[in-house]
Coordinates of C-alpha atoms in Angstrom, one line a residue:
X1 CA 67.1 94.0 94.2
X2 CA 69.2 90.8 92.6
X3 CA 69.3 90.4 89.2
X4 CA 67.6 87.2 88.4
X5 CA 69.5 84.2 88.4
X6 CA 70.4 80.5 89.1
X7 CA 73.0 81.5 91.4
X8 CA 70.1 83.7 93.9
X9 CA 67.9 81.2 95.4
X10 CA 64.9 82.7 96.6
X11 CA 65.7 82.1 99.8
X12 CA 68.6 84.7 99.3
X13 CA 66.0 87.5 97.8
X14 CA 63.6 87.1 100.8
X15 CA 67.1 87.3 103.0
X16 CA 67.7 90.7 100.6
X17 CA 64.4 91.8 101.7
X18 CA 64.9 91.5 105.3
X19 CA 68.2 92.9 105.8
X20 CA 66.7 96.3 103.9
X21 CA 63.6 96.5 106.3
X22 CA 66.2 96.9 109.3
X23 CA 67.0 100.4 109.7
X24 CA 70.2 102.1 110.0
X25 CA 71.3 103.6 113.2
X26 CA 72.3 107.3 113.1
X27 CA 76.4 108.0 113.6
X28 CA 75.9 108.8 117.3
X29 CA 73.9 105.6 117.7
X30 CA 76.7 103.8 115.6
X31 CA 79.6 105.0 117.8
X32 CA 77.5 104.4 121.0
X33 CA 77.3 100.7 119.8
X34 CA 81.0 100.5 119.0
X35 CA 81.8 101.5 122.3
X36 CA 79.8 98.4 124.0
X37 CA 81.2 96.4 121.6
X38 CA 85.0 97.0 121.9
X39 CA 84.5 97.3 125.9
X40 CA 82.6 93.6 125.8
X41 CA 85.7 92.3 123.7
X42 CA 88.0 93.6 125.7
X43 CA 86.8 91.8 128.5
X44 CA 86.7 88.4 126.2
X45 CA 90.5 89.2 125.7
X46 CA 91.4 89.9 129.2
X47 CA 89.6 86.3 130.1
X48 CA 91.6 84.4 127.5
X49 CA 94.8 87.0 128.6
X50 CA 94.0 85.3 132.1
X51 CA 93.7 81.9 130.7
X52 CA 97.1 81.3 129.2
X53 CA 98.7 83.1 132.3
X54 CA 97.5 80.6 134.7
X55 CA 97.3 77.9 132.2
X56 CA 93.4 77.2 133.7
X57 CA 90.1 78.5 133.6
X58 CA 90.2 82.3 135.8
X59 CA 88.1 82.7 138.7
X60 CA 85.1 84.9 138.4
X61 CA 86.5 86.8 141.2
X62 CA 90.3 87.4 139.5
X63 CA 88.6 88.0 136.1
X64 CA 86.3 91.0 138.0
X65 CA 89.3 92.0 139.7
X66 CA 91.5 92.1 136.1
X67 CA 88.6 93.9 134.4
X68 CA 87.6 96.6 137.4
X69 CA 84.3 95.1 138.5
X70 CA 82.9 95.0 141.2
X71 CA 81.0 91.4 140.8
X72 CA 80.4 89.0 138.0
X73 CA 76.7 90.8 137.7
X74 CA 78.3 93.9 136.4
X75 CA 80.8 91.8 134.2
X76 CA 78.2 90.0 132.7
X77 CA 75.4 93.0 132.2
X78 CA 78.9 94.3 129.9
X79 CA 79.0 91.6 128.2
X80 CA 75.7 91.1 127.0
X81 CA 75.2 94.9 126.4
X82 CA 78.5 94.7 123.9
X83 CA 76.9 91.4 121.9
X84 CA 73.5 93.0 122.0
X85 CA 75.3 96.6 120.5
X86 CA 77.8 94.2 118.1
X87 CA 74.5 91.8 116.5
X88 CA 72.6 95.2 116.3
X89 CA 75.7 97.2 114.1
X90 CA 75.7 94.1 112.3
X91 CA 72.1 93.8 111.4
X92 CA 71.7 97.4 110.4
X93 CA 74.7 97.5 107.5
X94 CA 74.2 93.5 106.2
X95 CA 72.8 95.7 103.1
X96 CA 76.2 96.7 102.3
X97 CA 77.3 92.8 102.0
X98 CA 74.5 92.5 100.0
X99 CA 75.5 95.7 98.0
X100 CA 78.9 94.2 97.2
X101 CA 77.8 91.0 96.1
X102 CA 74.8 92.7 93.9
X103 CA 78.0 93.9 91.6
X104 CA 79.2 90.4 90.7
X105 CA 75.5 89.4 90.1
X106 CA 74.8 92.6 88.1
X107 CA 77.7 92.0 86.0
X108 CA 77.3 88.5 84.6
X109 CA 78.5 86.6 86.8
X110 CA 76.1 85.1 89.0
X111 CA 76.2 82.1 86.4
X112 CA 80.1 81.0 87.5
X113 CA 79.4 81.9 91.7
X114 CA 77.4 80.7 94.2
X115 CA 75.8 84.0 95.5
X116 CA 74.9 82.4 98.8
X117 CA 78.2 82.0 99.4
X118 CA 79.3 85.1 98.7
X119 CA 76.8 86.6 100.8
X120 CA 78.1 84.0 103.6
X121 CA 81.8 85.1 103.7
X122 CA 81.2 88.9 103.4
X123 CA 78.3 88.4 106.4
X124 CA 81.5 86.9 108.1
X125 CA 83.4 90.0 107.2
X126 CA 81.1 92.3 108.4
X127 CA 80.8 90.2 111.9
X128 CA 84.8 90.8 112.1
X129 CA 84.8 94.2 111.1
X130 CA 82.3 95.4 113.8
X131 CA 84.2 93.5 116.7
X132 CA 87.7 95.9 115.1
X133 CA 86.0 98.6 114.9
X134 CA 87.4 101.7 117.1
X135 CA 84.5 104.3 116.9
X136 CA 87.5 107.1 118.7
X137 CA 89.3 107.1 115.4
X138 CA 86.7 109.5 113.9
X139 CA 85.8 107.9 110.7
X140 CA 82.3 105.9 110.2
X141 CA 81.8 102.0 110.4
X142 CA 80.5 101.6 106.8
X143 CA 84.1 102.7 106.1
X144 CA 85.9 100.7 107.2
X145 CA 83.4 97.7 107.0
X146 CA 83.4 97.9 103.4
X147 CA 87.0 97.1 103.0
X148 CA 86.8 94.0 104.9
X149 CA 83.4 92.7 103.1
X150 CA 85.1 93.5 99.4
X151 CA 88.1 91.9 100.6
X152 CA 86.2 88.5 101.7
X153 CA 84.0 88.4 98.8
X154 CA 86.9 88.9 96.7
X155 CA 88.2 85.9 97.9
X156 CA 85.4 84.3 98.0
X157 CA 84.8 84.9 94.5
X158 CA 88.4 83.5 93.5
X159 CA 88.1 80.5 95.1
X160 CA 85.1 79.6 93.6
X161 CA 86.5 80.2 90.2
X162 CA 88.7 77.3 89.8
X163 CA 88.6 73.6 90.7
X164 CA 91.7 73.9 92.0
X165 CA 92.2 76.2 94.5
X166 CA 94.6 79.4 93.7
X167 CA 95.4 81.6 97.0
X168 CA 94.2 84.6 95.9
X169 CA 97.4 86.9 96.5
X170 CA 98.7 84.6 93.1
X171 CA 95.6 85.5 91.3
X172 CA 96.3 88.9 92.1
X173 CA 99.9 88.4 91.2
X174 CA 99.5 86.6 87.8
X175 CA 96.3 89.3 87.0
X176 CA 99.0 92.2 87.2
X177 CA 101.6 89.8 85.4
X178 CA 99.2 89.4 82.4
X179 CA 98.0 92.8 82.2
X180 CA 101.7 94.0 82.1
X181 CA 102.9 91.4 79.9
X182 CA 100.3 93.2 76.9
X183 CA 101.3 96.8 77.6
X184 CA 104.9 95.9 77.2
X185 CA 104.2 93.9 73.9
X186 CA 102.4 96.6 73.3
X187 CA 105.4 99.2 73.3
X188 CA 108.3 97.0 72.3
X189 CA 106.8 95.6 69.5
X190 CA 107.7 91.9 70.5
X191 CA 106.8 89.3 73.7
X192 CA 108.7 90.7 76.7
X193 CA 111.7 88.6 78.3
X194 CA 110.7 87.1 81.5
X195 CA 113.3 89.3 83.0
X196 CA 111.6 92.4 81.1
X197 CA 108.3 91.3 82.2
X198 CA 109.3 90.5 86.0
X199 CA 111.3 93.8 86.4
X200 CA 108.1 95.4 85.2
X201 CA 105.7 93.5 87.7
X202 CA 108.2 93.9 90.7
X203 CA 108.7 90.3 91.0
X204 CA 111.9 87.6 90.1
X205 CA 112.0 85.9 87.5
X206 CA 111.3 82.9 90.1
X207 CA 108.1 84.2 91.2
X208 CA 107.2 85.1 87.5
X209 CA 107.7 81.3 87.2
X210 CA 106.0 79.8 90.1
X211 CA 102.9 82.2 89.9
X212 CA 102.0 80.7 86.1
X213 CA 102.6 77.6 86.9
X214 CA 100.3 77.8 89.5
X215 CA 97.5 79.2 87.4
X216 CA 98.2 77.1 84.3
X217 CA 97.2 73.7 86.6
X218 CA 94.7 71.9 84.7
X219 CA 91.9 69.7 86.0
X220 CA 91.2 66.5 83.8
X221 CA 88.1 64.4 84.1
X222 CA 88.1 60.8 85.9
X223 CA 86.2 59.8 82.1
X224 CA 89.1 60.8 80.2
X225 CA 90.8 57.7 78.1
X226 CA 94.4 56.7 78.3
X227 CA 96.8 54.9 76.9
X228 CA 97.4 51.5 78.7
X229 CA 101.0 50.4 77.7
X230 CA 100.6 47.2 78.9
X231 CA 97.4 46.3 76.8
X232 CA 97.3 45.0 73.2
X233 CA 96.2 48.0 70.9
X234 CA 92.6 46.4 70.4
X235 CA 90.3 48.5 68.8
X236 CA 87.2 45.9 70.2
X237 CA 88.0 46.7 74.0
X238 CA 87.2 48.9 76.1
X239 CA 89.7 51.9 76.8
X240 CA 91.3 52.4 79.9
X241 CA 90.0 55.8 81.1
X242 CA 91.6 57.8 84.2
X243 CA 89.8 56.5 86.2
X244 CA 90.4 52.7 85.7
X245 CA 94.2 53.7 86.6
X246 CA 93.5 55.9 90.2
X247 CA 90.7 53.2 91.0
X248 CA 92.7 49.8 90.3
X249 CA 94.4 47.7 92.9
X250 CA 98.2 48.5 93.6
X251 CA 100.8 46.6 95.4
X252 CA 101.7 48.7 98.6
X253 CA 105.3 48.3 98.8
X254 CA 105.6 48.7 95.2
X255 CA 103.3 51.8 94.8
X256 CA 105.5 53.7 97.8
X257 CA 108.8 52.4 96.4
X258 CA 107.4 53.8 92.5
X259 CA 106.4 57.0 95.1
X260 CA 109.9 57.6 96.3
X261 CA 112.1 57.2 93.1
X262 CA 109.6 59.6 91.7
X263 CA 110.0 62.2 95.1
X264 CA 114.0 61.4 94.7
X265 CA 114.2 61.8 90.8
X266 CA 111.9 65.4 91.3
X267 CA 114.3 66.4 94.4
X268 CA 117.1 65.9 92.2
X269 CA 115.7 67.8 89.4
X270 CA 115.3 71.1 91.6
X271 CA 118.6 70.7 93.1
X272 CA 120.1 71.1 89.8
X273 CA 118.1 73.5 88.6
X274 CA 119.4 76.1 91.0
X275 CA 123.4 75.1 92.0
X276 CA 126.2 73.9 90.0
X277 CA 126.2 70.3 89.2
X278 CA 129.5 70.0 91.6
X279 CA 127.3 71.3 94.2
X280 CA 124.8 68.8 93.3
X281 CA 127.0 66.0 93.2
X282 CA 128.2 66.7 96.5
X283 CA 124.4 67.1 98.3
X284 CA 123.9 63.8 96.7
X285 CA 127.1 61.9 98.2
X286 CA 126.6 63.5 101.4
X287 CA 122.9 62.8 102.0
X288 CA 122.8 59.4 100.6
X289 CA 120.6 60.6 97.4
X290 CA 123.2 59.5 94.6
X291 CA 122.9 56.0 93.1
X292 CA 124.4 52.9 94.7
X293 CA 125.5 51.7 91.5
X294 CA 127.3 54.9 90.6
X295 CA 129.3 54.8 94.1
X296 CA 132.8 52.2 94.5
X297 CA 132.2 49.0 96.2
X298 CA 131.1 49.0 99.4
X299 CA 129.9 52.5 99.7
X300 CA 126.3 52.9 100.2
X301 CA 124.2 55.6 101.9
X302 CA 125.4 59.3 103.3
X303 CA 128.7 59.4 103.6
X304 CA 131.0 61.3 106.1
X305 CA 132.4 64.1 104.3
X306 CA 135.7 62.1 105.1
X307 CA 134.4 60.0 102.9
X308 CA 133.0 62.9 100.2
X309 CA 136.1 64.4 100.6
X310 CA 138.3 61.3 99.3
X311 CA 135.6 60.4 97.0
X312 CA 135.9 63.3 95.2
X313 CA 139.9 64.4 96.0
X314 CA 138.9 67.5 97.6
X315 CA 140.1 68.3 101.0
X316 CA 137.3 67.8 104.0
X317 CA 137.3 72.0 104.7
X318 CA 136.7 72.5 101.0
X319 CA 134.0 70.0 100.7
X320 CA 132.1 71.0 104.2
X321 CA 132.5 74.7 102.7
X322 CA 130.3 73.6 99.2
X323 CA 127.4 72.3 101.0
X324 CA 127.2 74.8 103.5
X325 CA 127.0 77.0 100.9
X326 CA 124.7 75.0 98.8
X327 CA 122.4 74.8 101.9
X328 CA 122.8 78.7 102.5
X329 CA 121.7 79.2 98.6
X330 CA 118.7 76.4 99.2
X331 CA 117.2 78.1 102.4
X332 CA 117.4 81.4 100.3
X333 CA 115.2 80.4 97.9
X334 CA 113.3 79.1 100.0
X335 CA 112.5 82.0 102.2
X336 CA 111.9 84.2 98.7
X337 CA 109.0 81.9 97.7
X338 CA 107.5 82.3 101.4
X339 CA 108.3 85.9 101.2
X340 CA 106.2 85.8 97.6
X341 CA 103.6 83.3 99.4
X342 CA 102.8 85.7 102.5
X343 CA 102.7 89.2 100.8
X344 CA 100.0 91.5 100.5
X345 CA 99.0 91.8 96.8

């Protein structure tokens, strides 16, 4: 039933066992169980509709009277008829979890993921799929179960692929990316520009950016050795590793002041990576991010655009115009990277 591996504890094959000795229900059964179930959650969600109306608990007597009951027996004999109906529709189709994550095990990979988690999350899956389920649209449970089981132990699977965790719409993203990037080579003869390659994979040039960068991080090890600038080059001592530098004792006031020039000097950086260094220069006066020593005497911190404005000889209109605008271009980009962040891959 699983291919043998270190990732499949025995425990998980007897589990494998168990979920095939359950037997399926029959389509009529199936839809009969839907039923309950949807009926018992719609109760559940007229409670909690109840709940935030009143802002308290409901009464048994207004959540009868909400959901058409004539006492809280009936209510309840509904509810535990629709988890009884839910755990069964469950039970009898956990082989199709099991099914999905056979296919990484089968192919290689039970080496690189833990199949007990995989199991875990698509169990999950199935759970949420069965308390969706509308047995009135026509089509059968396994259906639309199986999408949501692939989909969690696809995710599943991604995340335990790397050490640092990748959303897996970006995996996605950069998989399409990469397989794009050879087919072009592929028919121009030569690497693709990135605005080739973006064009090709429906994506800016931004996102193109973001999404390697994102799957180029690189975890190092706590053992690694460094190079301690402030230590004579002695071949006799021992070598600073990583871990010597995360683990030693730092002065708080001057690890968060190191923490901020670095914050500044990166905010400063991105600024002028996207507007005009006028634009930049401006932001900076304005928000008190440029350096003291770079400002006249007695100027220190935001300044008024008054004060922008005779700073720079620009009239105070002009200058409020600039950073509006710099802010309009800012909040632009930023809502393209969510826009990148929340799509559907």
């Amino acid at each position: 039933m699983y291919k043998k591996s270190a990732a499949v504890p025995d425990s998980l094959v007897d589990y494998a066992h168990e979920i095939h000795a359950v037997s399926r229900v029959s389509p009529k059964e199936e839809k009969e169980l839907g039923a309950k179930t949807q009926e018992a959650m719609r109760l559940q969600k007229m409670y909690e509709d109840l709940q935030s109306k009143h802002g308290r608990e409901p009464t048994d007597d207004e959540w009868c009277a909400a959901a058409g009951k004539i006492n809280m027996e009936a209510l309840e004999q509904v509810l535990e008829e629709g988890i009884e109906a839910k755990n069964q529709l469950v039970a009898s189709n956990l082989r199709m979890v099991q099914r999905v994550v056979n296919l990484y095990i089968r192919n290689g990979l039970g080496s690189e993921y833990n199949a007990g988690d995989l199991m875990q999350d698509g169990t999950m899956a199935l759970i949420r799929a069965a308390e969706k389920y509308e047995p009135e649209r026509g089509f059968r449970f396994s259906t639309y179960a199986m999408y949501w089981i692939r989909s969690a132990v696809k995710r599943s699977q991604t995340m335990q692929s790397r050490i640092v965790n990748v959303p897996q719409r970006i995996h996605e993203t950069y998989k399409r990316v990469t397989k794009t990037e050879a087919r072009l080579r592929k028919e121009l003869g030569r690497d693709p520009t990135k605005v080739e390659l973006s064009a090709a994979c429906d994506i800016t040039v931004v996102q193109l950016d973001r999404c390697r960068r994102a799957m180029q991080q690189a975890a190092f090890s706590l053992d690694a050795e460094v190079q301690n600038t402030y230590k004579p080059n002695n071949s006799n001592s021992r070598k600073d590793t990583m871990y010597d530098l995360v683990a030693s004792k730092v002065d708080e006031t001057e690890y968060e002041k190191t923490q901020r020039l670095l914050m500044k000097e990166h905010l400063i950086s991105t600024l002028r990576r996207y507007l005009s260094p006028h634009e930049v220069d401006l932001l900076l006066l304005r928000y008190g991010l440029m350096d003291e020593r770079a400002l006249p005497k007695g100027m220190s911190g935001p300044l008024t655009i008054a004060e922008v404005s005779k700073l720079v000889g620009l009239k105070p209109d002009k200058v409020r115009r600039i950073i509006i605008n710099s802010q309009k271009q800012l909040r632009h980009l930023m809502k393209e990277w969510e826009d990148f962040e929340c799509e559907s891959v």
